[in-house]
Amino acid sequence: MLQAERAAGALLPEYHRPTPECPHPERWSMYDSMTAEAEVLEFLRTLTTTVKPELVVETGSFLGVSTLWIAEGLKRNGFGRIISCELDPVVFTKAKEKIAASGLSEWIELRNESSLEMKVDGKIDILFSDSDMPIREPEVKHFLPQINSQGLILMHDASSHLKIVRDAALKMEAEGLISVVLLPTPRGLVLAQKRDGRY
């Protein structure tokens, strides 16, 4: 949070070290080391305007930056909502303040709760998993039954350096639960779809 406050919204060079799949992380930018890379934020907003989701679920709001980028896409679409959760009460309060000041509150429901205990109504069109890395697999499995058959699952922090998330995604693929594409961003991004019910 201190890093984000010091940056005051200015773009910084991406801090992640090179990986075999992304040898030039310096070509990317970040707002802070916890929020998704700036280019990934743009991708999330564009994905939102491309697939026109009714319901987006995000885990690990942190300071609400990615939440706001997705909400911008929903606003452009003219419909839909994002439900985002943050477990840490201090971080949640900061995110709530940022969202309240954004002019995008009507598109966002922010919750101070665990993703593994989170209950949402309806079919999920996009799930953006960006919480604590060790719980990404159980949280995707938690929401999987509710994900639309044509819905999308994104898991951040899936580089070959950050093996926990990558391995979890590939394990779920080996189990026949999801089909995975690994996007070669500095911190890594999984783009997946569940196999059950897909047509």
Short mmCIF file of C-alpha atoms in Angstrom, two decimals:
data_model
loop_
_atom_site.label_atom_id
_atom_site.label_comp_id
_atom_site.label_asym_id
_atom_site.label_seq_id
_atom_site.Cartn_x
_atom_site.Cartn_y
_atom_site.Cartn_z
CA MET A 1 0.00 0.00 0.00
CA LEU A 2 2.90 2.35 0.75
CA GLN A 3 4.30 1.80 -2.73
CA ALA A 4 0.94 2.66 -4.28
CA GLU A 5 0.65 5.81 -2.13
CA ARG A 6 4.16 6.93 -3.08
CA ALA A 7 3.46 6.41 -6.78
CA ALA A 8 0.24 8.47 -6.46
CA GLY A 9 -1.21 6.94 -9.63
CA ALA A 10 1.92 7.40 -11.75
CA LEU A 11 3.03 4.54 -13.98
CA LEU A 12 6.23 2.80 -12.94
CA PRO A 13 8.38 0.32 -14.86
CA GLU A 14 7.28 -3.28 -14.26
CA TYR A 15 9.36 -4.74 -11.42
CA HIS A 16 9.09 -8.45 -12.19
CA ARG A 17 12.28 -10.25 -13.21
CA PRO A 18 12.58 -11.79 -16.70
CA THR A 19 11.16 -15.25 -17.30
CA PRO A 20 11.63 -17.58 -20.29
CA GLU A 21 8.17 -16.69 -21.56
CA CYS A 22 8.57 -12.94 -20.88
CA PRO A 23 12.24 -11.98 -21.22
CA HIS A 24 11.60 -8.20 -21.35
CA PRO A 25 9.31 -7.24 -18.45
CA GLU A 26 10.60 -3.65 -18.69
CA ARG A 27 8.37 -3.23 -21.74
CA TRP A 28 5.36 -3.33 -19.39
CA SER A 29 4.25 -0.81 -16.76
CA MET A 30 2.65 -1.00 -13.32
CA TYR A 31 0.97 1.24 -10.77
CA ASP A 32 2.32 -0.87 -7.90
CA SER A 33 3.64 -4.37 -7.34
CA MET A 34 0.28 -5.78 -6.18
CA THR A 35 -2.06 -4.40 -8.86
CA ALA A 36 -2.06 -6.12 -12.25
CA GLU A 37 0.27 -4.67 -14.88
CA ALA A 38 -1.15 -1.60 -16.65
CA GLU A 39 -1.42 -3.53 -19.92
CA VAL A 40 -3.32 -6.32 -18.16
CA LEU A 41 -5.72 -3.71 -16.77
CA GLU A 42 -6.32 -2.48 -20.33
CA PHE A 43 -6.88 -6.09 -21.39
CA LEU A 44 -9.45 -6.60 -18.61
CA ARG A 45 -11.37 -3.50 -19.66
CA THR A 46 -11.26 -4.49 -23.34
CA LEU A 47 -12.28 -8.06 -22.52
CA THR A 48 -15.26 -6.62 -20.64
CA THR A 49 -16.37 -4.53 -23.60
CA THR A 50 -15.72 -7.46 -25.97
CA VAL A 51 -17.68 -10.24 -24.24
CA LYS A 52 -20.36 -8.01 -22.61
CA PRO A 53 -20.66 -9.78 -19.22
CA GLU A 54 -23.71 -9.46 -17.01
CA LEU A 55 -21.73 -10.56 -13.95
CA VAL A 56 -18.00 -10.30 -13.22
CA VAL A 57 -16.56 -11.72 -10.00
CA GLU A 58 -13.12 -10.57 -8.82
CA THR A 59 -11.17 -11.99 -5.89
CA GLY A 60 -8.48 -9.95 -4.19
CA SER A 61 -9.61 -6.37 -4.80
CA PHE A 62 -6.49 -4.89 -3.16
CA LEU A 63 -6.90 -1.11 -3.70
CA GLY A 64 -9.66 -1.53 -6.27
CA VAL A 65 -7.67 -0.51 -9.36
CA SER A 66 -8.52 -3.56 -11.48
CA THR A 67 -12.09 -3.36 -10.15
CA LEU A 68 -12.37 0.16 -11.56
CA TRP A 69 -10.93 -0.77 -14.96
CA ILE A 70 -13.47 -3.58 -15.29
CA ALA A 71 -16.24 -1.22 -14.10
CA GLU A 72 -15.23 1.25 -16.85
CA GLY A 73 -15.89 -1.52 -19.36
CA LEU A 74 -19.26 -2.26 -17.79
CA LYS A 75 -20.17 1.43 -17.92
CA ARG A 76 -19.30 1.54 -21.62
CA ASN A 77 -21.48 -1.52 -22.18
CA GLY A 78 -24.30 0.15 -20.27
CA PHE A 79 -25.10 -2.92 -18.15
CA GLY A 80 -23.59 -5.54 -15.85
CA ARG A 81 -21.93 -5.47 -12.45
CA ILE A 82 -18.74 -6.56 -10.75
CA ILE A 83 -18.68 -8.16 -7.32
CA SER A 84 -15.21 -7.95 -5.80
CA CYS A 85 -13.94 -9.20 -2.44
CA GLU A 86 -11.00 -8.20 -0.24
CA LEU A 87 -10.32 -10.03 3.01
CA ASP A 88 -7.97 -7.52 4.68
CA PRO A 89 -10.17 -4.91 6.43
CA VAL A 90 -7.59 -2.11 6.18
CA VAL A 91 -7.03 -2.66 2.45
CA PHE A 92 -10.80 -3.06 1.96
CA THR A 93 -11.38 0.38 3.53
CA LYS A 94 -8.84 1.98 1.17
CA ALA A 95 -10.44 0.26 -1.83
CA LYS A 96 -13.89 1.39 -0.71
CA GLU A 97 -12.69 5.01 -0.51
CA LYS A 98 -11.14 4.82 -3.99
CA ILE A 99 -14.30 3.33 -5.49
CA ALA A 100 -16.54 5.88 -3.74
CA ALA A 101 -14.49 8.70 -5.30
CA SER A 102 -14.44 7.15 -8.78
CA GLY A 103 -17.95 7.83 -10.06
CA LEU A 104 -18.26 4.11 -10.88
CA SER A 105 -19.84 2.87 -7.64
CA GLU A 106 -23.13 1.90 -9.29
CA TRP A 107 -21.34 -0.84 -11.25
CA ILE A 108 -19.46 -2.27 -8.25
CA GLU A 109 -20.30 -4.32 -5.18
CA LEU A 110 -17.27 -4.49 -2.88
CA ARG A 111 -17.23 -7.05 -0.09
CA ASN A 112 -14.96 -7.54 2.92
CA GLU A 113 -14.93 -11.34 2.92
CA SER A 114 -13.02 -14.45 1.90
CA SER A 115 -13.40 -15.61 -1.69
CA LEU A 116 -13.86 -19.16 -0.41
CA GLU A 117 -16.92 -18.08 1.62
CA MET A 118 -18.26 -15.70 -1.00
CA LYS A 119 -21.72 -16.43 -2.39
CA VAL A 120 -23.10 -14.71 -5.48
CA ASP A 121 -26.41 -15.09 -7.27
CA GLY A 122 -26.57 -15.90 -10.96
CA LYS A 123 -24.19 -17.11 -13.63
CA ILE A 124 -20.67 -15.69 -13.68
CA ASP A 125 -19.48 -14.49 -17.09
CA ILE A 126 -15.94 -13.49 -16.05
CA LEU A 127 -14.03 -14.66 -12.98
CA PHE A 128 -10.83 -12.72 -12.27
CA SER A 129 -8.85 -14.61 -9.64
CA ASP A 130 -6.24 -12.30 -8.07
CA SER A 131 -6.27 -13.16 -4.36
CA ASP A 132 -3.65 -14.95 -2.25
CA MET A 133 -1.83 -17.31 -4.59
CA PRO A 134 -2.16 -20.50 -2.49
CA ILE A 135 -5.98 -20.35 -2.60
CA ARG A 136 -6.44 -19.69 -6.32
CA GLU A 137 -7.18 -23.33 -7.16
CA PRO A 138 -9.83 -23.83 -4.43
CA GLU A 139 -11.46 -20.50 -5.23
CA VAL A 140 -11.72 -21.29 -8.95
CA LYS A 141 -13.21 -24.66 -8.03
CA HIS A 142 -15.56 -22.87 -5.59
CA PHE A 143 -16.99 -20.70 -8.38
CA LEU A 144 -16.70 -23.20 -11.26
CA PRO A 145 -20.27 -24.55 -11.03
CA GLN A 146 -21.61 -20.99 -11.39
CA ILE A 147 -19.46 -19.98 -14.35
CA ASN A 148 -21.37 -19.58 -17.59
CA SER A 149 -20.54 -22.34 -20.11
CA GLN A 150 -19.10 -19.64 -22.39
CA GLY A 151 -17.65 -17.66 -19.48
CA LEU A 152 -14.00 -16.81 -18.94
CA ILE A 153 -11.65 -17.50 -16.04
CA LEU A 154 -8.58 -15.32 -15.56
CA MET A 155 -5.88 -16.08 -13.01
CA HIS A 156 -3.21 -13.45 -12.43
CA ASP A 157 0.36 -14.15 -11.21
CA ALA A 158 0.78 -17.27 -13.35
CA SER A 159 4.33 -16.79 -14.62
CA SER A 160 6.83 -19.63 -14.59
CA HIS A 161 8.55 -17.80 -11.72
CA LEU A 162 5.31 -17.66 -9.68
CA LYS A 163 4.68 -21.37 -10.07
CA ILE A 164 1.80 -21.81 -7.61
CA VAL A 165 -0.88 -20.30 -9.85
CA ARG A 166 0.50 -21.72 -13.11
CA ASP A 167 0.72 -25.19 -11.61
CA ALA A 168 -2.81 -24.89 -10.19
CA ALA A 169 -4.22 -23.92 -13.59
CA LEU A 170 -2.40 -26.73 -15.39
CA LYS A 171 -3.51 -29.20 -12.71
CA MET A 172 -7.15 -28.20 -13.22
CA GLU A 173 -6.62 -28.59 -16.97
CA ALA A 174 -5.16 -32.09 -16.45
CA GLU A 175 -8.23 -32.91 -14.32
CA GLY A 176 -10.44 -31.98 -17.27
CA LEU A 177 -12.02 -29.00 -15.50
CA ILE A 178 -10.73 -26.11 -17.63
CA SER A 179 -8.87 -25.37 -20.87
CA VAL A 180 -5.92 -23.06 -20.33
CA VAL A 181 -4.02 -20.45 -22.36
CA LEU A 182 -0.93 -18.98 -20.67
CA LEU A 183 -0.44 -15.34 -21.66
CA PRO A 184 3.25 -14.30 -21.47
CA THR A 185 2.96 -11.13 -19.39
CA PRO A 186 5.61 -10.27 -16.76
CA ARG A 187 3.64 -11.78 -13.89
CA GLY A 188 1.73 -14.20 -16.08
CA LEU A 189 -1.97 -14.41 -16.86
CA VAL A 190 -4.10 -17.52 -17.34
CA LEU A 191 -7.05 -17.22 -19.69
CA ALA A 192 -9.28 -20.27 -19.33
CA GLN A 193 -12.73 -21.67 -19.94
CA LYS A 194 -14.44 -24.49 -18.16
CA ARG A 195 -14.95 -27.63 -20.23
CA ASP A 196 -18.26 -28.74 -18.77
CA GLY A 197 -21.21 -27.57 -20.84
CA ARG A 198 -19.14 -25.74 -23.45
CA TYR A 199 -20.59 -25.75 -26.97
#
